[in-house]
Amino acid sequence: MAEYNHETGRLAPPRHIAIIMDGNGRWATKRGLPRTAGHKAGAETFRKIATYCKDIGVKYLTVYAFSTENWKRSETEVAAIMALLKKYLLEAVDTMERDHIRLHFFGDMTPIAPELRALARETDEITEHLSADDFQANVCLNYGGRDEILRAARRFAADCVAGVKKPEELEEAVFSGYLDSRGIPDPELIIRPSGEQRLSNFLLWQCAYAEFYYTDTLWPDFDEKEIDRAIAAYHARDRRFGGVK
Ligand code: FPP
């Protein structure tokens, strides 16, 4: 049972919430706007929801910003998403220390533009100086769950070849330590707005015991009340982890 928080008068929220920020394109099309306008609005929603999650005591918020499959979109759309990320990272460099917000990236950064990678390194450095207790936003960029697992498997295999690890030492906790999410607890709650009910290669390993929450609301329209509803639904779930109560 979730603990009651006497300061907020609410049940404690999940420690880690993950969101597939879906529906930006449809939101824009419905308004006769280019899809990129949907991403702009979606990025503002990310800012609003991250602030709210921090305020209500969520420790980790992980968002799916760009998947390994999203390169299939038009050059204009990919460029617009990357430009938005750059804008938010530039802003983060100036504000994360003041606001006590840690920022971390999941995904293969190799094909990301050098300028954006340098900014991500800068936010990583600032994060290192912040307290481990501070709120942390994880942004999935060029991320795919299968790709993350493959990259982790390759790193473990390389450690075996180097004689640092032995194949028989591989256990779930050891493997988790090779993932992009190493050191971060698995999300308890996964939210997907926009009416789609699929995982789309998001956090495949980490989702093993997550609770899922779907809503028809499109991501740019998503607000604090929606998060409250998702958390209330999560509190109403009977989590048994394969056991019997
Ligand atoms: C999915 O909606 C959304 C994306 C692929 C991009 C999400 C990116 C951002 C919100 C911008 C930058 C992020 C941060 C963290 C500042 P969709 O385009 O697939 O929507 P549709 O299904 O309606 O077409």
PDB file of C-alpha atoms in Angstrom, residues 46 50 59-63 85-97 100-106 119-131 134-140 184:
ATOM      1  CA  PHE A  46       6.838  18.316 -20.920  1.00  0.00           C
ATOM      2  CA  ALA A  50       8.068  17.777 -15.189  1.00  0.00           C
ATOM      3  CA  LYS A  59      11.706  11.280  -8.053  1.00  0.00           C
ATOM      4  CA  TYR A  60      12.185  10.228 -11.693  1.00  0.00           C
ATOM      5  CA  LEU A  61      10.271  11.207 -14.840  1.00  0.00           C
ATOM      6  CA  THR A  62      11.308   9.431 -18.042  1.00  0.00           C
ATOM      7  CA  VAL A  63       9.957  10.675 -21.375  1.00  0.00           C
ATOM      8  CA  LEU A  85      15.633  19.630 -27.706  1.00  0.00           C
ATOM      9  CA  LYS A  86      18.486  22.076 -28.235  1.00  0.00           C
ATOM     10  CA  LYS A  87      16.325  24.976 -27.036  1.00  0.00           C
ATOM     11  CA  TYR A  88      15.314  23.097 -23.874  1.00  0.00           C
ATOM     12  CA  LEU A  89      18.861  21.938 -23.168  1.00  0.00           C
ATOM     13  CA  LEU A  90      20.194  25.481 -23.500  1.00  0.00           C
ATOM     14  CA  GLU A  91      17.547  26.592 -21.052  1.00  0.00           C
ATOM     15  CA  ALA A  92      18.307  23.655 -18.739  1.00  0.00           C
ATOM     16  CA  VAL A  93      22.010  24.553 -18.581  1.00  0.00           C
ATOM     17  CA  ASP A  94      20.961  27.896 -17.045  1.00  0.00           C
ATOM     18  CA  THR A  95      18.221  26.666 -14.718  1.00  0.00           C
ATOM     19  CA  MET A  96      18.818  23.099 -13.512  1.00  0.00           C
ATOM     20  CA  GLU A  97      21.178  24.047 -10.698  1.00  0.00           C
ATOM     21  CA  HIS A 100      17.491  21.286  -8.494  1.00  0.00           C
ATOM     22  CA  ILE A 101      16.604  19.321 -11.617  1.00  0.00           C
ATOM     23  CA  ARG A 102      18.897  16.530 -12.737  1.00  0.00           C
ATOM     24  CA  LEU A 103      18.847  15.637 -16.432  1.00  0.00           C
ATOM     25  CA  HIS A 104      19.910  12.366 -17.958  1.00  0.00           C
ATOM     26  CA  PHE A 105      19.686  10.798 -21.444  1.00  0.00           C
ATOM     27  CA  PHE A 106      18.763   7.257 -22.420  1.00  0.00           C
ATOM     28  CA  LEU A 119      24.964  20.185 -24.631  1.00  0.00           C
ATOM     29  CA  ALA A 120      23.905  16.798 -23.243  1.00  0.00           C
ATOM     30  CA  ARG A 121      27.427  16.342 -21.854  1.00  0.00           C
ATOM     31  CA  GLU A 122      27.144  19.764 -20.248  1.00  0.00           C
ATOM     32  CA  THR A 123      23.825  18.899 -18.563  1.00  0.00           C
ATOM     33  CA  ASP A 124      25.349  15.564 -17.452  1.00  0.00           C
ATOM     34  CA  GLU A 125      28.167  17.463 -15.753  1.00  0.00           C
ATOM     35  CA  ILE A 126      25.726  19.776 -13.975  1.00  0.00           C
ATOM     36  CA  THR A 127      23.689  16.722 -12.915  1.00  0.00           C
ATOM     37  CA  GLU A 128      26.791  15.177 -11.350  1.00  0.00           C
ATOM     38  CA  HIS A 129      27.078  18.183  -9.038  1.00  0.00           C
ATOM     39  CA  LEU A 130      23.454  18.028  -7.937  1.00  0.00           C
ATOM     40  CA  SER A 131      22.247  15.912  -5.033  1.00  0.00           C
ATOM     41  CA  ASP A 134      17.034  15.863  -6.467  1.00  0.00           C
ATOM     42  CA  PHE A 135      14.296  15.271  -9.040  1.00  0.00           C
ATOM     43  CA  GLN A 136      15.614  13.668 -12.240  1.00  0.00           C
ATOM     44  CA  ALA A 137      14.194  13.867 -15.757  1.00  0.00           C
ATOM     45  CA  ASN A 138      15.388  11.165 -18.151  1.00  0.00           C
ATOM     46  CA  VAL A 139      14.977  12.030 -21.814  1.00  0.00           C
ATOM     47  CA  CYS A 140      14.962   9.109 -24.257  1.00  0.00           C
ATOM     48  CA  ILE A 184      17.571   4.114 -11.616  1.00  0.00           C
TER      49      ILE A 184
END
